[in-house]
Short mmCIF file of C-alpha atoms in Angstrom, two decimals:
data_model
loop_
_atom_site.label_atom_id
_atom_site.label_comp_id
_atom_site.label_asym_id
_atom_site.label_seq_id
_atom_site.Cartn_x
_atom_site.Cartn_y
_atom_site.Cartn_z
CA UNK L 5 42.10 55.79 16.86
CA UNK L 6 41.75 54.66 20.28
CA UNK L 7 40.65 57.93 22.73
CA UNK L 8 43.35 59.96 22.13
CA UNK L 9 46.29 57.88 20.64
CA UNK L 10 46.62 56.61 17.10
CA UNK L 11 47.69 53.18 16.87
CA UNK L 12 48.67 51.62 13.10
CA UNK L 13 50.86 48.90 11.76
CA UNK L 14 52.61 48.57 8.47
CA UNK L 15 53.97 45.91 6.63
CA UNK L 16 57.25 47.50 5.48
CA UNK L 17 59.39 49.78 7.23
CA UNK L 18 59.20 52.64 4.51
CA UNK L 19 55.40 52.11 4.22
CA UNK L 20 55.25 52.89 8.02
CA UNK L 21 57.48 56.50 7.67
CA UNK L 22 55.32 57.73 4.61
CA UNK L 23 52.25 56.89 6.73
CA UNK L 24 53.30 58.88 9.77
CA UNK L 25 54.43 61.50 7.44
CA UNK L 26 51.21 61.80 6.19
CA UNK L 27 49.46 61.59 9.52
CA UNK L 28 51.78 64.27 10.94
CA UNK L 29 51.00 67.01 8.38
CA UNK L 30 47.17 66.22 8.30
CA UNK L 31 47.43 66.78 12.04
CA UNK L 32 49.66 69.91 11.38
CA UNK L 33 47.10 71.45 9.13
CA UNK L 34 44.04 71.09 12.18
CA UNK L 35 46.51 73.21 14.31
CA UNK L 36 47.39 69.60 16.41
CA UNK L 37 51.31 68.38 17.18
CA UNK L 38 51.39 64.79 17.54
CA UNK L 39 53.44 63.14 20.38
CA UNK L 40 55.39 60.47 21.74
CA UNK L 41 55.68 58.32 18.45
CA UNK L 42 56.71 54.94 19.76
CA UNK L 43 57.98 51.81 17.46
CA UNK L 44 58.94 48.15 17.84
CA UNK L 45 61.47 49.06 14.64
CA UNK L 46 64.55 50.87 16.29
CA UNK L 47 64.99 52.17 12.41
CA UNK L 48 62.08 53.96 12.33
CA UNK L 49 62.81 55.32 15.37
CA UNK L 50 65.46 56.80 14.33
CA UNK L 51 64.37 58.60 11.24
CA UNK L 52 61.46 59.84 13.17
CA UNK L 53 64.26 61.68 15.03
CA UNK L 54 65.91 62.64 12.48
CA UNK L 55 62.68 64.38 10.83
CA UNK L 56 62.08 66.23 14.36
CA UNK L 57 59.24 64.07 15.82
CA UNK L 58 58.51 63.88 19.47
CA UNK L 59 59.76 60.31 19.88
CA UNK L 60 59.04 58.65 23.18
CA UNK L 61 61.25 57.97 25.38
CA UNK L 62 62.67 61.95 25.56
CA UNK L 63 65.64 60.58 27.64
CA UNK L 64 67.98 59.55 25.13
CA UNK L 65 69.86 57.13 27.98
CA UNK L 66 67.32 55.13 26.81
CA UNK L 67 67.75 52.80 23.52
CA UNK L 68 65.16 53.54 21.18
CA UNK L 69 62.62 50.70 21.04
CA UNK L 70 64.36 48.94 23.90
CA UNK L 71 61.37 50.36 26.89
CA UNK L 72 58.26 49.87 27.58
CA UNK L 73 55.30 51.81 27.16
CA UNK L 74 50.89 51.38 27.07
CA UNK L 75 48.76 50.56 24.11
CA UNK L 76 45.03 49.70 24.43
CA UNK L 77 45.67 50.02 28.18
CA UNK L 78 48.10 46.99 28.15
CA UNK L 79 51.89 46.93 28.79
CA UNK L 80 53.64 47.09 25.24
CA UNK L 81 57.34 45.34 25.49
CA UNK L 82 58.63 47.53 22.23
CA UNK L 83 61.72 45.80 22.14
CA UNK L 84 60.02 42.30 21.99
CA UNK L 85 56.98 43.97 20.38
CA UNK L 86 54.46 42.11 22.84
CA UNK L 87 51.90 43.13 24.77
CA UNK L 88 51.54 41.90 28.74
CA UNK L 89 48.78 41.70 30.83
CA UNK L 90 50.09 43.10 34.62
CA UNK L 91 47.93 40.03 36.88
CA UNK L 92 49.60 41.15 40.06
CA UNK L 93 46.72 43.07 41.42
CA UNK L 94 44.54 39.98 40.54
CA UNK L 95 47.11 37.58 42.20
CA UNK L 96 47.11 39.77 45.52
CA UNK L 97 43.33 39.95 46.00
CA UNK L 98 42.71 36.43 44.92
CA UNK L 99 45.30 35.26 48.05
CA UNK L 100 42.87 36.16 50.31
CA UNK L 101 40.42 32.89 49.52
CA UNK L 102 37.24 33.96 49.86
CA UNK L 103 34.92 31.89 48.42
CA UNK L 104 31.83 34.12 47.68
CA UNK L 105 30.12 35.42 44.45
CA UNK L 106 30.60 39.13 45.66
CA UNK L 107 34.63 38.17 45.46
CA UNK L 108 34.09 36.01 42.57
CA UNK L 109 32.56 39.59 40.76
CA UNK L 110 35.82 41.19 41.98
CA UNK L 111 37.99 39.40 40.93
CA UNK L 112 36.84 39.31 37.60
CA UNK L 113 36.74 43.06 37.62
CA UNK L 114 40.42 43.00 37.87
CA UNK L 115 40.92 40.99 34.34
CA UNK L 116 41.38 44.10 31.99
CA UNK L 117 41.66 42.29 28.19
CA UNK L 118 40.07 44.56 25.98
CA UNK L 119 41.46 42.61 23.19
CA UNK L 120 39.96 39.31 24.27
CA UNK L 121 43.92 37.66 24.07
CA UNK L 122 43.02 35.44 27.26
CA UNK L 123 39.21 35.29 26.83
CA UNK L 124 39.30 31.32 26.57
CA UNK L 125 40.37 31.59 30.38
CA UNK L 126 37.52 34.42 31.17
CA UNK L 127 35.02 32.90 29.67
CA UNK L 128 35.22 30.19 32.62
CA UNK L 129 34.60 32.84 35.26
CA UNK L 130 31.61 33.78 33.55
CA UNK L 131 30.40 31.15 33.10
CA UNK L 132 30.50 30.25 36.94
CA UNK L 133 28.77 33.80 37.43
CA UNK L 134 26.22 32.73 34.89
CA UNK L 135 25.34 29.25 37.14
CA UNK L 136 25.65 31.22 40.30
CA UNK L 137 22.59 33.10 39.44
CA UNK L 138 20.81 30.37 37.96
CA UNK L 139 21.01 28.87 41.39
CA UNK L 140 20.17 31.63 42.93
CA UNK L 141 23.30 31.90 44.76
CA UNK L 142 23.43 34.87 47.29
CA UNK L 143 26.26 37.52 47.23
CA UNK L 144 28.02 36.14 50.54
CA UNK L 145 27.26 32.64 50.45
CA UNK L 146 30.04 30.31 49.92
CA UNK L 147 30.31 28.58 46.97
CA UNK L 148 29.80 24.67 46.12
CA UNK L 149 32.78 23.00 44.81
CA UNK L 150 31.73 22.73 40.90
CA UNK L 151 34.06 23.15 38.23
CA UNK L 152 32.98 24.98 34.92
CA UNK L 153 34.03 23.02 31.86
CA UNK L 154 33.63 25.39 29.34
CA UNK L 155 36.87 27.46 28.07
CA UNK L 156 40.67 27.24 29.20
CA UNK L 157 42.67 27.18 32.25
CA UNK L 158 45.46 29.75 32.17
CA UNK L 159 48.15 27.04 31.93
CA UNK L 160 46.69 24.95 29.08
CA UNK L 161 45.71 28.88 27.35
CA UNK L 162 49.77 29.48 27.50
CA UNK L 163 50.32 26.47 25.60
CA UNK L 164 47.59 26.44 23.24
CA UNK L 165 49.31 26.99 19.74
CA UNK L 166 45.98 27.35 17.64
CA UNK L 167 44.42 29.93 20.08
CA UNK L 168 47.64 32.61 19.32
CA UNK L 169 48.87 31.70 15.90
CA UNK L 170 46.21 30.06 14.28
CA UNK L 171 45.57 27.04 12.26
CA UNK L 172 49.35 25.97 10.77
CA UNK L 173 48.33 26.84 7.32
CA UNK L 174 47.96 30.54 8.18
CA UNK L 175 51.46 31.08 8.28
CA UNK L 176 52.58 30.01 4.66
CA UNK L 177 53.09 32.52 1.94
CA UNK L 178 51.47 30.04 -0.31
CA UNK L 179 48.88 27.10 0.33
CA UNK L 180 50.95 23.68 -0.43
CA UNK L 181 50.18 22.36 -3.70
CA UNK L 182 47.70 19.15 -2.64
CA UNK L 183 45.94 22.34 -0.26
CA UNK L 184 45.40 24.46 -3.66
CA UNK L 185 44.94 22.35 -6.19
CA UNK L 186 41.63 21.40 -8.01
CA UNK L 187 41.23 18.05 -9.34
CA UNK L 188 40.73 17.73 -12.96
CA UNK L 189 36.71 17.53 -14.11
CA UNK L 190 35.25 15.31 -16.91
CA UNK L 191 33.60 18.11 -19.28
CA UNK L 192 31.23 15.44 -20.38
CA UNK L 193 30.31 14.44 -17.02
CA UNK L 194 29.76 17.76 -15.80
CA UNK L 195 28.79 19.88 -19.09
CA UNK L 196 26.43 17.62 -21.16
CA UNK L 197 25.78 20.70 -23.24
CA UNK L 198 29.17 21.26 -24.95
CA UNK L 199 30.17 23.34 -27.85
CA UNK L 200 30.22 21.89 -30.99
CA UNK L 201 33.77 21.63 -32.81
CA UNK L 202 33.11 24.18 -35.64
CA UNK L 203 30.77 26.52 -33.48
CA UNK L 204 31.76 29.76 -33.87
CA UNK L 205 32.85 31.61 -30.96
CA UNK L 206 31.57 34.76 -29.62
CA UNK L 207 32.83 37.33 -27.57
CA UNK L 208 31.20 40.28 -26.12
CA UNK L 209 32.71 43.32 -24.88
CA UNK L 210 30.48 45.44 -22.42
CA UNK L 211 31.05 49.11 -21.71
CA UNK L 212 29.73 51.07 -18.78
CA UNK L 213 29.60 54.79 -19.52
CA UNK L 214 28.41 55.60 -16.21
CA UNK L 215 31.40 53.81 -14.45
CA UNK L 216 34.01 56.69 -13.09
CA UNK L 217 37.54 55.84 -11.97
CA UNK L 218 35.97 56.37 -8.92
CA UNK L 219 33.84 53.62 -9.16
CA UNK L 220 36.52 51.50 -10.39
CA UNK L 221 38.99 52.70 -7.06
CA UNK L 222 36.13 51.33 -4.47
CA UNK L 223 35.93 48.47 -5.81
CA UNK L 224 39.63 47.98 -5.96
CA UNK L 225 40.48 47.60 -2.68
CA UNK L 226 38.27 47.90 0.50
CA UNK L 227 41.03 49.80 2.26
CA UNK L 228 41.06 53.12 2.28
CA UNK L 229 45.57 54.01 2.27
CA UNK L 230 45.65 51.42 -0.37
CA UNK L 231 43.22 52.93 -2.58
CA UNK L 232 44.87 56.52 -1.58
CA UNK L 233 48.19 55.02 -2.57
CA UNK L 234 46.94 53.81 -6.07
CA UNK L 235 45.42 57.36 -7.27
CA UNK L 236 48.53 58.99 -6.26
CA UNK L 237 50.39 56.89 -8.66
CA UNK L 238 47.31 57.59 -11.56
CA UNK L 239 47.70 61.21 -10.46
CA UNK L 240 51.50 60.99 -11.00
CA UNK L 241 51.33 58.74 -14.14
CA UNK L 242 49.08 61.68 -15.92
CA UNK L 243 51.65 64.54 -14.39
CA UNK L 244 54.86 62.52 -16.05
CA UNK L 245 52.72 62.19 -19.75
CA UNK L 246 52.17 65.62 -19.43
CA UNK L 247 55.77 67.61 -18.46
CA UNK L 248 57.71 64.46 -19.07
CA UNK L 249 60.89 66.89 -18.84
CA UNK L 250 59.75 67.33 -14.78
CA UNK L 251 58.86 63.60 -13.85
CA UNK L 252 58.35 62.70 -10.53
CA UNK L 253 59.92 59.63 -8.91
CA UNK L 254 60.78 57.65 -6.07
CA UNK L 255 58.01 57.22 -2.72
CA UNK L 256 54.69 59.19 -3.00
CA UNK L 257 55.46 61.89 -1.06
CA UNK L 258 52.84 63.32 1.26
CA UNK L 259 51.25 66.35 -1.12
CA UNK L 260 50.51 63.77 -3.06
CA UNK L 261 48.60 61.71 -1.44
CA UNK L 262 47.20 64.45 0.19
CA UNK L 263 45.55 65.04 -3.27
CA UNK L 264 44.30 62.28 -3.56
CA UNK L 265 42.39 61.81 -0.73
CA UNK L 266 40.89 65.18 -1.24
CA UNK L 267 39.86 63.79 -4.38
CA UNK L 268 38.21 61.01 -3.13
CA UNK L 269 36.38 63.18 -0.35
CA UNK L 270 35.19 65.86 -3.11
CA UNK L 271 34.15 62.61 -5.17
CA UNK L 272 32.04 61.42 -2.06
CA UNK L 273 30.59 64.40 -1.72
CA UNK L 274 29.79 65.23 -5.09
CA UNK L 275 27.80 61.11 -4.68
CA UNK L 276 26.25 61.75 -1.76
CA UNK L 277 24.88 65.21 -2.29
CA UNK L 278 24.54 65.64 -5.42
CA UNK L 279 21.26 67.25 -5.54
CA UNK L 280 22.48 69.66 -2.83
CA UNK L 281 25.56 70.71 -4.42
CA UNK L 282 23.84 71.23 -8.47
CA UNK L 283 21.25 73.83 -6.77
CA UNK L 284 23.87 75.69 -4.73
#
């Protein structure tokens, strides 16, 4: 949630309907309508239509996912799915040449990048503001020629492949074989005390009775749709063994989940006042 929008990503397209779905009727149910859903997948778009959501653009002259909109308080390019930062207001004031700190503060005021997408380039200006008060630099006082070494310029920044995509080995499914693989250990090198060749061995089961599934869910998965997703299935695995004549298949739909995650909240509740809730 950022103020009032909702902002989310998905890695499928389907896994992105069910979860507006979902939002929409949770929303529903506190009396709220949500508007102006907005996608970079002109798909999606499209079925959001089709289920009667407030897409946004209204004017349909438009192509769906083709305008551009705000997210985070920067210019989203749906169609491109990229987000701008609009320096023309910077570019204007910084014409002027004024070489004072009480311009130098103003101009940085201008940078919004709430995000932190250029801040190898801002961190520069700060760190000129930072040495202009060291030297006690007053507000109208032009500045000494001194370049700040620290951080970016904006043209090196554009072409700086690490800084927006990471190191290389980021983008591979799968770390390349001499990445990922171990190299083979001498036991007797490493294990002096090694099991004897007709040892018997032993293994040990351990059972925790006061382990719940919902214990087991937490530590699953530290997100909370994912673990949401997973007792919806347990929920519908026990509702198919039971009336096997009335299975359900296909997505979760959006009672279900619902369900769950009302589960999960009771289950909460029932941890974290429990001494509340056994005298009531």
């Amino acid at each position: 949630m950022y103020v009032d929008d909702w902002i989310t990503g998905q890695d499928t397209q389907e896994e992105s309907l069910l979860i507006s779905l979902h939002a929409e009727n949770i929303m529903k149910e506190a009396g709220m309508e949500m508007r102006k859903w907005i996608s970079n997948d002109t798909t999606l778009m499209s079925q959001w239509a089709a289920k009667g959501f407030d897409t946004y653009p209204v004017d349909t002259s438009v192509s769906l996912g083709s305008n551009k909109t705000k997210v985070l308080g920067l210019a989203w390019q749906t169609l491109d799915d990229c987000l701008t930062l609009d320096t023309k207001g910077l570019l204007e004031f910084i014409s002027t040449n004024k070489n004072t700190k009480r311009f130098m503060l103003q101009a940085i005021g201008k940078i919004f990048d709430p995000l932190g997408l250029i801040s190898p380039f801002t961190i520069r200006m700060k760190c000129l503001i930072q040495e202009l008060y060291k030297n006690k630099i007053t507000w109208d006082k032009d500045l000494p020629p001194k370049i700040v070494e620290r951080g970016l310029s904006a043209d090196s920044l554009l072409s700086d492949e690490k800084w927006w995509n990471g190191p290389s080995f980021l983008q591979f499914d799968e770390l390349s074989g001499t990445d990922s693989e171990c190299p083979e250990l001498n036991e007797e090198e490493y294990l002096p005390e090694l099991k004897l060749k007709d040892s018997k061995e032993i293994v040990v089961l351990t059972l925790n009775l006061n382990q719940t599934i919902y214990d087991y869910l937490l530590t699953y998965s530290n997100r909370f749709l994912t673990i949401v997703r997973v007792l919806s299935f347990l929920f519908r695995f026990i509702f198919n063994c039971k009336d096997p004549g009335n299975k359900k298949e296909g997505p979760l739909t959006s009672e279900e989940m619902t369900e769950a995650e009302f589960f999960l909240i009771k289950q909460e509740q029932l941890m974290s006042f429990h001494t509340e809730m056994t005298a009531m």
